[in-house]
Amino acid sequence: MADMTFILVAVLAFVSIAGVGWVFAGGSENKVNAKRVKTLGAGDGRRKKKISSVDLANSRRKQVQETLKDLEAHQKEQRKQSISLKAQIEQAGLSWSPTGFWIGNLVVGCIIFGLLVFTGRPILIAAGLGVGGGFGLPRWVLGFLRKRRMKKFSKEFANAIDIIVRGVKSGLPLNECLQIIGRESPDPVGPEFKQLVEGQTVGVDLPVGLEKMFTRMPLPELNFFAIVLTIQQKTGGNLAEALENLANVLRARKRMREKIQAMSSEAKASSMIIGSLPPLVGTIVYFTTPAYMSLMFTETNGQLMLAGGAFWMASGIFVMKKMINFDI
């Protein structure tokens, strides 16, 4: 009986110890499984977060591409349209009307015609030179003023972008930065940005205002600026960083342009000397021996020779000008 009791107690003790061991072993395994499940869940969360960030980047990239396509299509339509006389006058910074410009052409032509007739030139030659000078000289002056104004704008535009970059970094809104440029920057940068701000005050959207500004000042630098602001307004992003990179690019373009101008200065001087020699020598000969040189104007063969020489000189000057001018 005592042996049976001892065996029973031993069996119960073994069962109890085995149960306790199983409980602890199972609990540890459950903890391991729980930890494993938690780790997998965290990995899934990170993976989902990564996927969402990738989707956001892809969506923003597609939005930027669509914006660029729209801008490119709009610019192609603008290139197909010829620049009107009114737009050319605005680009030159003048307040004339097209009617006033044509009246000025007529006045210049009449003055040239009157001077030639007064000096004893034939009527037909005076009329031809009057018509050519009346239509050509004002156009040349208008083109010269346009190029000079665009050159001044391009020279100061990078500094204007720096004002926007510093203002945005310091917490100022974009419109206030544009107002500062309109007040502080010299002509023509200041007046152009002032018109942009005034347009916004009457309800003109920024992309539309930039488009009008580009019409008044058709420069690649301003086109880049308009694209950056339009994309930032539609898709968001770091405006200060984008404009700072744009300012660096514009300064690099300016340095490259100045370097090319310095390297081509010798060729320009040579072309000016070579191009001015024939008219200069002809003028000297005309004043020293008028009878000898007057045959070039009175005889038919002389007139043909002068016309041919003028044509070939003009062709050579045009070719040399194209060879030493580079677009950057």
mmCIF file of N, CA and C in Angstrom, residues 151-159 220-221 246-262 326-328:
data_model
loop_
_atom_site.group_PDB
_atom_site.id
_atom_site.type_symbol
_atom_site.label_atom_id
_atom_site.label_comp_id
_atom_site.label_asym_id
_atom_site.label_seq_id
_atom_site.Cartn_x
_atom_site.Cartn_y
_atom_site.Cartn_z
ATOM 1 N N LYS A 151 18.956 93.346 -73.039
ATOM 2 C CA LYS A 151 20.284 93.114 -72.475
ATOM 3 C C LYS A 151 20.363 93.639 -71.048
ATOM 4 N N LYS A 152 19.801 94.811 -70.792
ATOM 5 C CA LYS A 152 19.789 95.360 -69.440
ATOM 6 C C LYS A 152 18.947 94.496 -68.506
ATOM 7 N N PHE A 153 17.819 93.984 -68.989
ATOM 8 C CA PHE A 153 16.975 93.115 -68.170
ATOM 9 C C PHE A 153 17.713 91.830 -67.811
ATOM 10 N N SER A 154 18.356 91.225 -68.786
ATOM 11 C CA SER A 154 19.091 89.985 -68.536
ATOM 12 C C SER A 154 20.239 90.197 -67.558
ATOM 13 N N LYS A 155 20.840 91.376 -67.575
ATOM 14 C CA LYS A 155 21.968 91.666 -66.684
ATOM 15 C C LYS A 155 21.529 91.749 -65.230
ATOM 16 N N GLU A 156 20.334 92.269 -64.955
ATOM 17 C CA GLU A 156 19.863 92.473 -63.586
ATOM 18 C C GLU A 156 18.910 91.384 -63.097
ATOM 19 N N PHE A 157 18.538 90.456 -63.977
ATOM 20 C CA PHE A 157 17.491 89.494 -63.613
ATOM 21 C C PHE A 157 17.955 88.517 -62.538
ATOM 22 N N ALA A 158 19.215 88.093 -62.584
ATOM 23 C CA ALA A 158 19.721 87.160 -61.571
ATOM 24 C C ALA A 158 19.672 87.784 -60.177
ATOM 25 N N ASN A 159 19.964 89.076 -60.065
ATOM 26 C CA ASN A 159 19.879 89.750 -58.765
ATOM 27 C C ASN A 159 18.440 89.791 -58.260
ATOM 28 N N PRO A 220 14.944 83.870 -72.754
ATOM 29 C CA PRO A 220 14.962 82.509 -72.194
ATOM 30 C C PRO A 220 15.026 82.504 -70.673
ATOM 31 N N GLU A 221 15.736 83.473 -70.077
ATOM 32 C CA GLU A 221 15.843 83.535 -68.623
ATOM 33 C C GLU A 221 14.473 83.726 -67.977
ATOM 34 N N LEU A 246 18.283 78.222 -60.362
ATOM 35 C CA LEU A 246 18.064 79.000 -61.587
ATOM 36 C C LEU A 246 18.989 80.214 -61.640
ATOM 37 N N ALA A 247 19.162 80.895 -60.509
ATOM 38 C CA ALA A 247 20.066 82.053 -60.475
ATOM 39 C C ALA A 247 21.502 81.640 -60.789
ATOM 40 N N ASN A 248 21.916 80.489 -60.260
ATOM 41 C CA ASN A 248 23.273 80.004 -60.565
ATOM 42 C C ASN A 248 23.428 79.692 -62.051
ATOM 43 N N VAL A 249 22.393 79.095 -62.647
ATOM 44 C CA VAL A 249 22.445 78.789 -64.084
ATOM 45 C C VAL A 249 22.519 80.074 -64.909
ATOM 46 N N LEU A 250 21.741 81.078 -64.528
ATOM 47 C CA LEU A 250 21.751 82.346 -65.270
ATOM 48 C C LEU A 250 23.107 83.031 -65.175
ATOM 49 N N ARG A 251 23.727 82.976 -64.006
ATOM 50 C CA ARG A 251 25.060 83.585 -63.870
ATOM 51 C C ARG A 251 26.094 82.811 -64.685
ATOM 52 N N ALA A 252 25.955 81.479 -64.727
ATOM 53 C CA ALA A 252 26.878 80.685 -65.552
ATOM 54 C C ALA A 252 26.699 81.021 -67.034
ATOM 55 N N ARG A 253 25.456 81.211 -67.482
ATOM 56 C CA ARG A 253 25.204 81.612 -68.867
ATOM 57 C C ARG A 253 25.806 82.980 -69.155
ATOM 58 N N LYS A 254 25.696 83.880 -68.193
ATOM 59 C CA LYS A 254 26.251 85.220 -68.375
ATOM 60 C C LYS A 254 27.770 85.171 -68.490
ATOM 61 N N ARG A 255 28.415 84.374 -67.625
ATOM 62 C CA ARG A 255 29.877 84.247 -67.698
ATOM 63 C C ARG A 255 30.306 83.640 -69.026
ATOM 64 N N MET A 256 29.572 82.636 -69.501
ATOM 65 C CA MET A 256 29.896 82.021 -70.785
ATOM 66 C C MET A 256 29.715 83.019 -71.927
ATOM 67 N N ARG A 257 28.655 83.821 -71.864
ATOM 68 C CA ARG A 257 28.421 84.827 -72.905
ATOM 69 C C ARG A 257 29.538 85.870 -72.926
ATOM 70 N N GLU A 258 29.964 86.308 -71.755
ATOM 71 C CA GLU A 258 31.060 87.284 -71.693
ATOM 72 C C GLU A 258 32.370 86.680 -72.182
ATOM 73 N N LYS A 259 32.600 85.413 -71.868
ATOM 74 C CA LYS A 259 33.820 84.753 -72.335
ATOM 75 C C LYS A 259 33.833 84.653 -73.859
ATOM 76 N N ILE A 260 32.696 84.275 -74.443
ATOM 77 C CA ILE A 260 32.607 84.187 -75.906
ATOM 78 C C ILE A 260 32.777 85.567 -76.537
ATOM 79 N N GLN A 261 32.200 86.581 -75.906
ATOM 80 C CA GLN A 261 32.341 87.935 -76.437
ATOM 81 C C GLN A 261 33.798 88.386 -76.418
ATOM 82 N N ALA A 262 34.514 88.033 -75.346
ATOM 83 C CA ALA A 262 35.930 88.406 -75.280
ATOM 84 C C ALA A 262 36.760 87.656 -76.321
ATOM 85 N N PHE A 326 26.982 83.844 -81.123
ATOM 86 C CA PHE A 326 26.610 82.539 -80.595
ATOM 87 C C PHE A 326 25.410 82.713 -79.673
ATOM 88 N N ASP A 327 24.490 81.776 -79.786
ATOM 89 C CA ASP A 327 23.336 81.744 -78.891
ATOM 90 C C ASP A 327 23.622 80.784 -77.748
ATOM 91 N N ILE A 328 23.416 81.253 -76.519
ATOM 92 C CA ILE A 328 23.686 80.435 -75.334
ATOM 93 C C ILE A 328 22.373 80.177 -74.613
#
